[in-house]
XYZ file of N, CA and C in Angstrom:
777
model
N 0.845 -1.195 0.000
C 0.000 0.000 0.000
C 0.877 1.241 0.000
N 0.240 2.121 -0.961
C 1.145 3.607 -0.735
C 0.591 4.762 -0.595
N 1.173 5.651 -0.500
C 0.246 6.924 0.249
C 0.301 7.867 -1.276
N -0.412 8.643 -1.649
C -0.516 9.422 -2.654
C -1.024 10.654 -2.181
N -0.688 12.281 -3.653
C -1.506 12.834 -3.160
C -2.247 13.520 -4.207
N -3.028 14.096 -4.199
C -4.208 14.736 -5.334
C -3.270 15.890 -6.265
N -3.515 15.656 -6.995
C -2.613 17.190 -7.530
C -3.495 17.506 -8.394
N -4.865 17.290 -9.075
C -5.725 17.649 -9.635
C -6.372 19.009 -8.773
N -6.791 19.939 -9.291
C -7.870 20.958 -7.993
C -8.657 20.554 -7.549
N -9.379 19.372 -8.336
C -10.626 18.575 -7.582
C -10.985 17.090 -8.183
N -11.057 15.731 -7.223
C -10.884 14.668 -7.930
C -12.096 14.327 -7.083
N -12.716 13.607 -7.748
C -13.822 12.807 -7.242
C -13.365 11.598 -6.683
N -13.788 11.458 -5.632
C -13.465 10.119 -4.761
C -14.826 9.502 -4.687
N -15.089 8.421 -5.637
C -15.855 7.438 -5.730
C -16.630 5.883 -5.237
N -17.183 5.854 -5.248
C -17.984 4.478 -4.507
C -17.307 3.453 -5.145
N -17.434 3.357 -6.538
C -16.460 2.230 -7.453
C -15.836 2.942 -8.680
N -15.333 2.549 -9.524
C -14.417 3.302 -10.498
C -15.629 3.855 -11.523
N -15.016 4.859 -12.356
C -15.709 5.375 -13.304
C -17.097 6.209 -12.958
N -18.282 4.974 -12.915
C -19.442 5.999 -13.035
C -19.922 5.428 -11.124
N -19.325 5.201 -10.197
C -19.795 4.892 -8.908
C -20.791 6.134 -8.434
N -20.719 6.481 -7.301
C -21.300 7.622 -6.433
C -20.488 8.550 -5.985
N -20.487 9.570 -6.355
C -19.493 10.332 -5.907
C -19.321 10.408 -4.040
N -19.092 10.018 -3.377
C -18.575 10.314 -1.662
C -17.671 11.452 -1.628
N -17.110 11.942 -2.257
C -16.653 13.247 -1.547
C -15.741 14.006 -2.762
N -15.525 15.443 -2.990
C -14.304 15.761 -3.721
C -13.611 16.211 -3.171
N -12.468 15.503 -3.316
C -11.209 15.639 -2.984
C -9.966 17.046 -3.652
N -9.699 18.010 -2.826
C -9.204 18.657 -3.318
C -7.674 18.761 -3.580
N -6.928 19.425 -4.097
C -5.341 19.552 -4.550
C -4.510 19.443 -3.046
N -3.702 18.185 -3.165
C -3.163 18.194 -1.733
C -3.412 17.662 -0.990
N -4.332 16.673 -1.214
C -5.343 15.804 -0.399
C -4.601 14.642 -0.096
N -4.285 13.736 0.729
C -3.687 12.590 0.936
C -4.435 11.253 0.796
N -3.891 10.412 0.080
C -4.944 8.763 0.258
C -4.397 7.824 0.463
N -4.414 6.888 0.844
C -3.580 5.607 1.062
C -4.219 4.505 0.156
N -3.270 3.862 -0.881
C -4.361 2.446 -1.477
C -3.010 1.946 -2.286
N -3.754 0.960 -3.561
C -3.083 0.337 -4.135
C -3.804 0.258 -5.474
N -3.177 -0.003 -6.730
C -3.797 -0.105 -7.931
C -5.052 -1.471 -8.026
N -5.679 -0.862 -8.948
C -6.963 -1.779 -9.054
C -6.514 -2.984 -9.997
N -7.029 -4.514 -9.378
C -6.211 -5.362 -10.086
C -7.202 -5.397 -11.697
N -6.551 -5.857 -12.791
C -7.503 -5.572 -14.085
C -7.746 -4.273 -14.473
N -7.551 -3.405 -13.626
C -7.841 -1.337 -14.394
C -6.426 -0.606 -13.509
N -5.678 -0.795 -14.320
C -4.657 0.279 -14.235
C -4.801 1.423 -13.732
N -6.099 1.752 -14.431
C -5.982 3.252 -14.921
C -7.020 3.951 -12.926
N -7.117 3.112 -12.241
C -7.500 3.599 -10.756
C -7.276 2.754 -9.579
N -7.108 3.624 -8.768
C -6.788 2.806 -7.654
C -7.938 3.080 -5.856
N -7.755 1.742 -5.770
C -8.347 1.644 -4.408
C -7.581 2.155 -3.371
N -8.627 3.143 -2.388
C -7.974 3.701 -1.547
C -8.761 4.056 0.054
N -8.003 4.805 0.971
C -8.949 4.950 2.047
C -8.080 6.223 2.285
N -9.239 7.160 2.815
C -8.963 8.609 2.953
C -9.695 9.177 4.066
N -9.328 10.089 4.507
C -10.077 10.746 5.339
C -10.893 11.689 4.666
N -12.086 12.140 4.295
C -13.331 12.415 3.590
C -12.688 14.111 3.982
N -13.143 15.615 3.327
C -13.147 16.624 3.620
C -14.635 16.554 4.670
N -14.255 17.466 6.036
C -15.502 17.565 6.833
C -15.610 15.811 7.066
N -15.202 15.098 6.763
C -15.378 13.618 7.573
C -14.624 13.004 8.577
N -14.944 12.511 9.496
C -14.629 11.867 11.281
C -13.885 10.901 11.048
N -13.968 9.791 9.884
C -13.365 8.527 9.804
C -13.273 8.821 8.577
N -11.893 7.507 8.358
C -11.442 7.231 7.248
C -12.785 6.231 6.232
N -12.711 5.964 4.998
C -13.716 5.503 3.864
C -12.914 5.445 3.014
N -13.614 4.344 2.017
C -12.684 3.483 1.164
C -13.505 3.920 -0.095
N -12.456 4.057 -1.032
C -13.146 4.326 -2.470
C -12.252 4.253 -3.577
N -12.570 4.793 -4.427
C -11.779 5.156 -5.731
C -11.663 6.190 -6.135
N -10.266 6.554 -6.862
C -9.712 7.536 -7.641
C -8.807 6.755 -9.062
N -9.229 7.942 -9.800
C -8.797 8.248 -11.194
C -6.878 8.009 -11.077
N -6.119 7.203 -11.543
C -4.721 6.871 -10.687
C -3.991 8.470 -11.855
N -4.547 8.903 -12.610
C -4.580 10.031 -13.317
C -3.602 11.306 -12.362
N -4.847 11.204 -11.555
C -5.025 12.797 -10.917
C -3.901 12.492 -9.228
N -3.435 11.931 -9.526
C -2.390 11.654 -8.448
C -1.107 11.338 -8.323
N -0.254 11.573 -7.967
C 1.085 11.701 -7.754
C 1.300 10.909 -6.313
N 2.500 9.746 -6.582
C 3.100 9.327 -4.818
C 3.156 10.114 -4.558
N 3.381 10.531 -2.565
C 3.797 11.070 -1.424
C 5.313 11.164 -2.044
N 5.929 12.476 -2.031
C 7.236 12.764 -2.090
C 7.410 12.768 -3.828
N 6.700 12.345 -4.347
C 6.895 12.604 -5.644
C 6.741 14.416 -5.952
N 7.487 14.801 -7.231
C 7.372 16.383 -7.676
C 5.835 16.654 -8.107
N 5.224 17.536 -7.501
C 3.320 18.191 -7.372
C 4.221 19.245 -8.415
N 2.969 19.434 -9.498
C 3.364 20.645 -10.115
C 3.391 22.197 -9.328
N 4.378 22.808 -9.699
C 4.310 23.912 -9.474
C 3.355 24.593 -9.260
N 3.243 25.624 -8.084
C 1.937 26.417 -7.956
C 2.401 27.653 -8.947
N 1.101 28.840 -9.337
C 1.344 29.813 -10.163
C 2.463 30.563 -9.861
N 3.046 31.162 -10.908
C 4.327 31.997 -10.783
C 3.821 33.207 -9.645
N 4.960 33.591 -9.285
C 4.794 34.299 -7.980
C 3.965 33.658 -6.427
N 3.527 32.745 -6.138
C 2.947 32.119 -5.307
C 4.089 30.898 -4.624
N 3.712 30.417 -3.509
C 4.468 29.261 -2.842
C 3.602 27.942 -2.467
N 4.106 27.129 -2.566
C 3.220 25.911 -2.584
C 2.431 25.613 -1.113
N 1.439 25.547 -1.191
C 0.497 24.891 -0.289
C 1.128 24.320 0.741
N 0.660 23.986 2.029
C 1.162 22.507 2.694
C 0.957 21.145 2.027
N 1.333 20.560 2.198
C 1.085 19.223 2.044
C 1.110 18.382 3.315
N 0.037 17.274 4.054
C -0.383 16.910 4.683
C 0.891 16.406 5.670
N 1.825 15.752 5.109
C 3.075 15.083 5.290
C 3.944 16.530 6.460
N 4.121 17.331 5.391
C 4.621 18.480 6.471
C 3.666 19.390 7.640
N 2.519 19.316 7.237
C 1.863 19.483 8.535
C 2.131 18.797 9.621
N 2.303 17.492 9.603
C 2.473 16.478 10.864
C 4.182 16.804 10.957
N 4.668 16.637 10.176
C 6.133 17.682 10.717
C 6.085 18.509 11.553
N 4.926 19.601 11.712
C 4.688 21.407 11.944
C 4.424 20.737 13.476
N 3.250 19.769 13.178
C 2.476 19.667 14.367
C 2.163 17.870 14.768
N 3.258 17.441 15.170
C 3.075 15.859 14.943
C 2.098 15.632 16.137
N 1.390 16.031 16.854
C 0.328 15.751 17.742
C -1.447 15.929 17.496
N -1.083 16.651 16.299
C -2.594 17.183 15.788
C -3.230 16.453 15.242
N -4.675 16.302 15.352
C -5.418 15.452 14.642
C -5.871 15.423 13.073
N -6.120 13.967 12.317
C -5.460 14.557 11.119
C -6.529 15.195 10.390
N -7.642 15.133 10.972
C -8.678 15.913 10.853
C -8.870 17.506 10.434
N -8.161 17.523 11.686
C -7.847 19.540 11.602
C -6.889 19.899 10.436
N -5.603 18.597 10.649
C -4.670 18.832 9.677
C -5.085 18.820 8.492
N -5.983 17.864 7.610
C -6.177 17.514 6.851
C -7.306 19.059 6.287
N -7.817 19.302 6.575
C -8.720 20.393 6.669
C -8.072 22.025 6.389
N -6.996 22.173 7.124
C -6.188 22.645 6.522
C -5.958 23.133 5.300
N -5.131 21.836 4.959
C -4.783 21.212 3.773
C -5.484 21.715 2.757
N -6.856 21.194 2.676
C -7.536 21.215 1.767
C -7.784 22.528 1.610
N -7.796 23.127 2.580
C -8.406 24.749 2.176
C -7.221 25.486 1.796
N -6.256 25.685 1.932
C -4.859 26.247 1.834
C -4.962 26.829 0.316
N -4.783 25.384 -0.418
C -4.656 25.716 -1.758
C -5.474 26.434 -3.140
N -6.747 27.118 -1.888
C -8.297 27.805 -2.687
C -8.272 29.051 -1.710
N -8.619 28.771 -0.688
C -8.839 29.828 0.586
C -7.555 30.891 0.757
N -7.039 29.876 1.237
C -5.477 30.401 1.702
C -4.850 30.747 0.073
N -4.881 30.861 -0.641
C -4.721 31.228 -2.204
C -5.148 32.586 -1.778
N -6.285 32.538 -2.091
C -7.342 34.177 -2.333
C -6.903 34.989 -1.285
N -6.366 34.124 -0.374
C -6.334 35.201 1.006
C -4.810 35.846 1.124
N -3.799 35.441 -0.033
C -2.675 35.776 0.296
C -1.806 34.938 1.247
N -2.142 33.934 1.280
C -1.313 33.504 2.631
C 0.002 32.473 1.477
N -0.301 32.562 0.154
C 0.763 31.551 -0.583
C 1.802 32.715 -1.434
N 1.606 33.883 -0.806
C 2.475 35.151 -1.287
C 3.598 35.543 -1.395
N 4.176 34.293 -0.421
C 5.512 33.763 0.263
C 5.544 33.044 1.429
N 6.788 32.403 1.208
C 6.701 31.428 2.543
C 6.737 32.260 3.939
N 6.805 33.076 4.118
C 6.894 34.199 5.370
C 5.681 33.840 6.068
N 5.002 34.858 5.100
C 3.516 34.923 5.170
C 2.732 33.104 5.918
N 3.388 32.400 4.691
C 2.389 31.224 4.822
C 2.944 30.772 6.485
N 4.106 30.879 6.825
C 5.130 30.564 8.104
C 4.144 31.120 9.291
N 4.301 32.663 9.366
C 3.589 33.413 10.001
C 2.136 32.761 10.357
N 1.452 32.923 9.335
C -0.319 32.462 9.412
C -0.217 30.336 10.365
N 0.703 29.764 10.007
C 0.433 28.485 10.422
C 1.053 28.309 11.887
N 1.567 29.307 11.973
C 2.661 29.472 12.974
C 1.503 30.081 14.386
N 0.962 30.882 13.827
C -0.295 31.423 14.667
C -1.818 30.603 14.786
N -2.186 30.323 13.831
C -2.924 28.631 13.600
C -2.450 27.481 14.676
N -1.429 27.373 14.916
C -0.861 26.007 15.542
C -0.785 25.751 16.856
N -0.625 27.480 17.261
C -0.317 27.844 19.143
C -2.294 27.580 19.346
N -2.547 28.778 18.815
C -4.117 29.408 18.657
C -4.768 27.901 18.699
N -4.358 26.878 18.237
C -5.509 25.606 18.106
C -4.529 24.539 18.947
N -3.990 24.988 19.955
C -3.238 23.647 20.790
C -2.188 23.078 19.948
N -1.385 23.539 19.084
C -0.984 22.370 17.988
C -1.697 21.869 16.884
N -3.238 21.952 16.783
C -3.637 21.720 15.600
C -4.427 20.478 16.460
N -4.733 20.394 17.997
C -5.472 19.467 18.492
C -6.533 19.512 18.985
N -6.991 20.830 18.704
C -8.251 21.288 18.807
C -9.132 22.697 18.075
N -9.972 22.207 17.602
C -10.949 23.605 17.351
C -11.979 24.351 18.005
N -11.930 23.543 19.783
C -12.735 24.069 20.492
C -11.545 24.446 21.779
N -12.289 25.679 22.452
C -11.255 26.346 23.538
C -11.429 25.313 24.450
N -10.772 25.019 25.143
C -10.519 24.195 26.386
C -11.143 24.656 27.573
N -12.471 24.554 28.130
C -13.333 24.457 29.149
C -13.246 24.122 30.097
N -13.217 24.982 30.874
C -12.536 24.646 32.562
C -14.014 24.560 33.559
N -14.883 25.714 34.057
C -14.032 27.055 32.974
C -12.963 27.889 34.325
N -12.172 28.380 33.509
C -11.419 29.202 34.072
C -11.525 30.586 34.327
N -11.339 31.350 35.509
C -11.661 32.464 35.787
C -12.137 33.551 34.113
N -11.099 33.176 33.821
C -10.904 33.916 32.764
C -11.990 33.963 31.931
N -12.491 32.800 31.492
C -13.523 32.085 31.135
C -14.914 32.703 31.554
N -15.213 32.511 32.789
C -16.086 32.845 33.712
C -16.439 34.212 32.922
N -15.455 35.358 32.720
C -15.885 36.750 32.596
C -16.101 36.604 31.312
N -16.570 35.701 30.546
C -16.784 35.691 29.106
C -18.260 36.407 29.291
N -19.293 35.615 30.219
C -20.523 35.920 30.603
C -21.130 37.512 30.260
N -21.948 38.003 29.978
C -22.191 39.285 29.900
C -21.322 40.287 29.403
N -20.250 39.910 28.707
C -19.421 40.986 28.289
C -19.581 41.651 26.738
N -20.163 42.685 26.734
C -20.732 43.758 25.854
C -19.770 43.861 24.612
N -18.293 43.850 24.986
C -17.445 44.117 24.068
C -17.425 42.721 23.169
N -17.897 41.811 23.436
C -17.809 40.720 22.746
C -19.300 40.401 22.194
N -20.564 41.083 22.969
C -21.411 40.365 22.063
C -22.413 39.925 23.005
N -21.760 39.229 24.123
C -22.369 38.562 25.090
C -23.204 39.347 26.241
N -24.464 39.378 25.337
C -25.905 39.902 25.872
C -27.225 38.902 26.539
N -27.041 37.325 26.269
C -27.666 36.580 26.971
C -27.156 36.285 27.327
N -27.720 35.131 28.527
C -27.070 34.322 29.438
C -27.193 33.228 28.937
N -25.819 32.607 29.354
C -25.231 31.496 28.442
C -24.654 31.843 27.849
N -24.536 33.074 27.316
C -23.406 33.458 25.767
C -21.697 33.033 26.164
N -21.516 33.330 27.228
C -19.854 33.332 27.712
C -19.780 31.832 26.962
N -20.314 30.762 27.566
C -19.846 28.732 26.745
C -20.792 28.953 25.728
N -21.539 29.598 25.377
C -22.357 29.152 23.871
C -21.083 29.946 23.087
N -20.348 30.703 23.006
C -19.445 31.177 22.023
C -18.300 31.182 22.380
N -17.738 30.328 23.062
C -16.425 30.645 23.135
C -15.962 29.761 22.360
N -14.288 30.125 22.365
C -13.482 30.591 21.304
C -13.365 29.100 20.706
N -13.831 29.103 18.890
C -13.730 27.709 18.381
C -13.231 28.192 16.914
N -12.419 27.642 16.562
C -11.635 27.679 15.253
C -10.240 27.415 15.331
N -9.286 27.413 14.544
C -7.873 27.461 14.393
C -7.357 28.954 15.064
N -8.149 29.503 15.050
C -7.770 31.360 15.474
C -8.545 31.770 16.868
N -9.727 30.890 17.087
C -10.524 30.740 18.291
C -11.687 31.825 18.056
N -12.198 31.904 17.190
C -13.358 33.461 17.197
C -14.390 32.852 19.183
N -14.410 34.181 19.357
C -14.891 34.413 20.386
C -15.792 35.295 20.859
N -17.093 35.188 21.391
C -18.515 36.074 21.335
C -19.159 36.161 20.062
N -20.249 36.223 20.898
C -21.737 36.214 19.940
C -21.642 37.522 18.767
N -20.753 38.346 18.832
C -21.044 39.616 18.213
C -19.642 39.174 16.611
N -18.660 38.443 17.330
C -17.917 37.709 16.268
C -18.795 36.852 15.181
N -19.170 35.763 15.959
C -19.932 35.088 15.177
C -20.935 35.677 14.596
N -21.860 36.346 14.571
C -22.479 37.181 14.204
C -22.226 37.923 12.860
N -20.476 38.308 13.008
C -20.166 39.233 11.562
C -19.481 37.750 11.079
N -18.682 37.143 11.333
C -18.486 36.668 10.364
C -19.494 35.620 9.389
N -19.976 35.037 10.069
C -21.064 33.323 9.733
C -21.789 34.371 8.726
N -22.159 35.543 7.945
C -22.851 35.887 6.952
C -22.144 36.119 5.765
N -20.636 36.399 6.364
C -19.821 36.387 5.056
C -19.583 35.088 4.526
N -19.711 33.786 5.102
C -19.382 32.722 4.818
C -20.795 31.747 4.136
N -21.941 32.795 4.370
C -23.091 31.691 3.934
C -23.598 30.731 5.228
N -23.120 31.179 6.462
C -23.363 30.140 7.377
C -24.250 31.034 8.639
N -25.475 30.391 9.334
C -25.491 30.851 10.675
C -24.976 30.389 12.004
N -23.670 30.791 11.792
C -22.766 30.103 12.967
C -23.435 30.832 14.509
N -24.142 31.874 14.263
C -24.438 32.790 15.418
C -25.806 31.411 16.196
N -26.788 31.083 15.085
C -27.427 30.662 15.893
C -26.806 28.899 16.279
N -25.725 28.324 15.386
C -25.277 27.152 15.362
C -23.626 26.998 15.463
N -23.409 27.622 16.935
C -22.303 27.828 16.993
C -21.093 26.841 16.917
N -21.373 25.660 16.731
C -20.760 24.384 16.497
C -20.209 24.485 15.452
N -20.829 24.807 13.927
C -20.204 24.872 12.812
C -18.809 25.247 12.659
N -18.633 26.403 13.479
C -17.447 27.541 13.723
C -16.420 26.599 14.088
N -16.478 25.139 14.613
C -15.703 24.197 14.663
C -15.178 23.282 14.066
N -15.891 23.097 12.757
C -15.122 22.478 11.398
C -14.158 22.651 11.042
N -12.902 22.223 10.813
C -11.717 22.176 10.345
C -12.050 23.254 8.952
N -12.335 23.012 8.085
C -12.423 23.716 7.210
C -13.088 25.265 7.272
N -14.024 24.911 7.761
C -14.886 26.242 8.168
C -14.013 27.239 8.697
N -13.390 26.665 10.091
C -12.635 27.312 10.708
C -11.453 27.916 10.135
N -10.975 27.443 9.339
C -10.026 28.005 8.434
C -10.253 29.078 7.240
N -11.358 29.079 6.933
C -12.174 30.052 6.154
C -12.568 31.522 7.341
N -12.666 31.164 8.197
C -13.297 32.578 9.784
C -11.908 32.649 9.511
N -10.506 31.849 10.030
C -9.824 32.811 10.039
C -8.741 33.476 8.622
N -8.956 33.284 7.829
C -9.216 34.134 6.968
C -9.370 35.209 6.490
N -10.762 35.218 6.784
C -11.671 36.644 7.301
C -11.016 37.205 8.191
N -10.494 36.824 9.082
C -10.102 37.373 10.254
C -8.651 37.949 9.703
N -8.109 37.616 9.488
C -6.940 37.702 8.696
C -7.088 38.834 7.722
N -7.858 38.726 7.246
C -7.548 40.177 5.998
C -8.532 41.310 6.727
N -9.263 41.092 7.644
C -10.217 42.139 8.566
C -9.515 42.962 8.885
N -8.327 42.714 9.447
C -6.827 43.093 9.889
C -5.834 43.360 9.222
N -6.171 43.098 8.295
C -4.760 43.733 7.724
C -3.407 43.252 8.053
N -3.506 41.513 8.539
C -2.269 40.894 8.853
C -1.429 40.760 8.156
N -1.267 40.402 7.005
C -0.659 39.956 5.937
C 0.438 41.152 5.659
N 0.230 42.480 6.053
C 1.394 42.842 5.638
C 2.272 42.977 6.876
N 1.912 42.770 7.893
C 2.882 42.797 9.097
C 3.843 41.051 9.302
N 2.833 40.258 8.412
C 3.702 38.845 9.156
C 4.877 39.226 7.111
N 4.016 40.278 6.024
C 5.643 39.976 5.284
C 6.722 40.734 5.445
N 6.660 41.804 6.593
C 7.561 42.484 7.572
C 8.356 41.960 8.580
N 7.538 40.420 8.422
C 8.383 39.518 9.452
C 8.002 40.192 11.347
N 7.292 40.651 11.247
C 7.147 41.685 12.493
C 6.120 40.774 13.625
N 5.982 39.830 14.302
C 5.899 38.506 14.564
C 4.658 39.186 16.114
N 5.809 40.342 16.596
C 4.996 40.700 17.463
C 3.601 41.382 17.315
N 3.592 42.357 16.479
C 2.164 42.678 15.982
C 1.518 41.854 15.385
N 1.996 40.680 14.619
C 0.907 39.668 13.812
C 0.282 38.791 15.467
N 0.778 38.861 16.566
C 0.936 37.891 17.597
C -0.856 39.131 18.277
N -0.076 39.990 18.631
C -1.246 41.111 18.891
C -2.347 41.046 18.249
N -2.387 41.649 16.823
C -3.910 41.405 16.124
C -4.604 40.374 16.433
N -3.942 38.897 16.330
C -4.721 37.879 16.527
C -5.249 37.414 18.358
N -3.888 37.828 19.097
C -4.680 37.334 20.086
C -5.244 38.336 21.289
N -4.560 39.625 20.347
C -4.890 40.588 21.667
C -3.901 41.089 22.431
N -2.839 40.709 23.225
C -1.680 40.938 23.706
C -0.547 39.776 22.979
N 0.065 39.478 23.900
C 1.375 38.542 23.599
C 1.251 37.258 24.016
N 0.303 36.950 24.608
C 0.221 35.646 25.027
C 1.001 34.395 24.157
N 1.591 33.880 25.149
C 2.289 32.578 24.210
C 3.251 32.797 23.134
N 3.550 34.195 23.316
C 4.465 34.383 22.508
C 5.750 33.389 21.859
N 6.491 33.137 23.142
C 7.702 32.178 23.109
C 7.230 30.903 22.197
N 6.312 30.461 22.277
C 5.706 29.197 21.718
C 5.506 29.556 20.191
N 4.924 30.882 20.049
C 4.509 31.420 18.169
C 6.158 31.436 17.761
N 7.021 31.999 18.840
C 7.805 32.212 17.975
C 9.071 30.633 17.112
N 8.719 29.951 18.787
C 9.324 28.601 18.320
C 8.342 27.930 17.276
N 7.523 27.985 17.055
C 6.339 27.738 16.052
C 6.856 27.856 14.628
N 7.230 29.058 14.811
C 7.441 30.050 13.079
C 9.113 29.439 12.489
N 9.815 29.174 13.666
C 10.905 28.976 14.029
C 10.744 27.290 12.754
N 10.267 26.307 13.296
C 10.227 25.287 12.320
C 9.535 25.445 11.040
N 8.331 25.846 11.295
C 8.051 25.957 9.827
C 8.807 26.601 8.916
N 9.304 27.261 9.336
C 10.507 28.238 7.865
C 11.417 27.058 7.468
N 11.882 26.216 8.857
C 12.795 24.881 8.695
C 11.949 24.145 7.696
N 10.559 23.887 7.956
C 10.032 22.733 7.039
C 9.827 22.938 5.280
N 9.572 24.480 5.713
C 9.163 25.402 4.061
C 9.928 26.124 3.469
């Protein structure tokens, strides 16, 4: 069995070869594990972790639209830097689930495109580097619930949003970036097509979450401070003060090693 990865922008991952059911599309960068189909060359059986899916599922791909693990992915557009690839994420963050990782992934090379974050490796360093502290390592998309004092004053606080009771745990902080209060969710979940305000769970999808921060990301005007390399203000915008600094910076510290 070998590991492959998508280098098509979008491959259909199928029930059986050719005309099956489509189960999921698979986007550029996507990882699968299988082996060629005995009698059809031309696809191979595989098991993947689905975009937005919990468990791995077995299907087919076009042996076309794929390239081995470690094999040369074509070039991304001139002036741009290549995507992650799943392999160096678990490099970045070998504790993270491959869920989040994988999610990532997939969005990087569309999302993270449009958003500037493939503008240079700085940039892309910076943004994953803050992604990685911000989500535990990449081991969670929900804040960690104590609750902690800190926590506690989420309750009723105006500057965030939090006008009912309950709002402090109905919104706290869920994404790769952690959006936090009802008044967050609120602006962003309409730019995205989503009502994360009244279904605040969504805001916890690997993918989703990577799309909020995003938004969050160009809301701010980050992008030109992390290609200034300026680590401390990209550290500020996102979390507010310096928190965890030492950790973003050992963060940024490997990924430049990996990229």
């Amino acid at each position: 069995m070998g590991e492959f990865i998508v280098v098509a922008n979008r491959l259909n991952f199928r029930a059986a070869p050719r005309d099956g059911d489509i189960l999921a599309v698979l986007p550029r960068g996507h990882l699968v594990s299988g082996d060629g189909l005995a009698g059809d060359p031309d696809w191979l059986k595989v098991t993947t972790l689905p975009p937005q899916g919990t468990a791995d599922a077995e299907g087919f791909v076009a042996r076309m639209f794929v390239e081995p693990e470690g094999a040369a992915i074509p070039k991304p557009p001139k002036g741009e830097t290549a995507p992650p690839t799943l392999a160096q994420m678990k490099r970045l963050a070998p504790t993270g689930k491959d869920a989040i990782l994988q999610g990532v992934v997939d969005e990087f090379a569309t999302t993270g495109a449009a958003t500037g974050l493939l503008k240079s490796k700085l940039v892309m360093c910076h943004f994953l580097a803050q992604a990685c502290h911000e989500s535990a390592h990449f081991r969670t998309t929900r804040e960690f619930w104590g609750p902690t004092k800190a926590q506690l004053r989420y309750e009723g606080r105006a500057d965030l949003g939090n006008t009912q009771k309950g709002d402090g745990k109905r919104y706290m902080g869920r994404g790769i970036f952690q959006l936090t209060g009802r008044a967050n969710y609120r602006k962003f979940g309409p730019k995205l097509g989503l009502d994360i305000e009244s279904n605040p769970e969504l805001a916890a999808d690997p993918r989703t979450s990577f799309k909020i921060a995003c938004l969050y990301w160009t809301s701010r005007d980050i992008g030109k401070f992390a290609e200034a390399d300026d680590i401390v203000k990209v550290t500020k915008l996102i979390n507010g003060g310096i928190n965890g600094l030492a950790d973003r910076r050992a963060l940024f510290s490997r990924a430049i090693g990996i990229f």
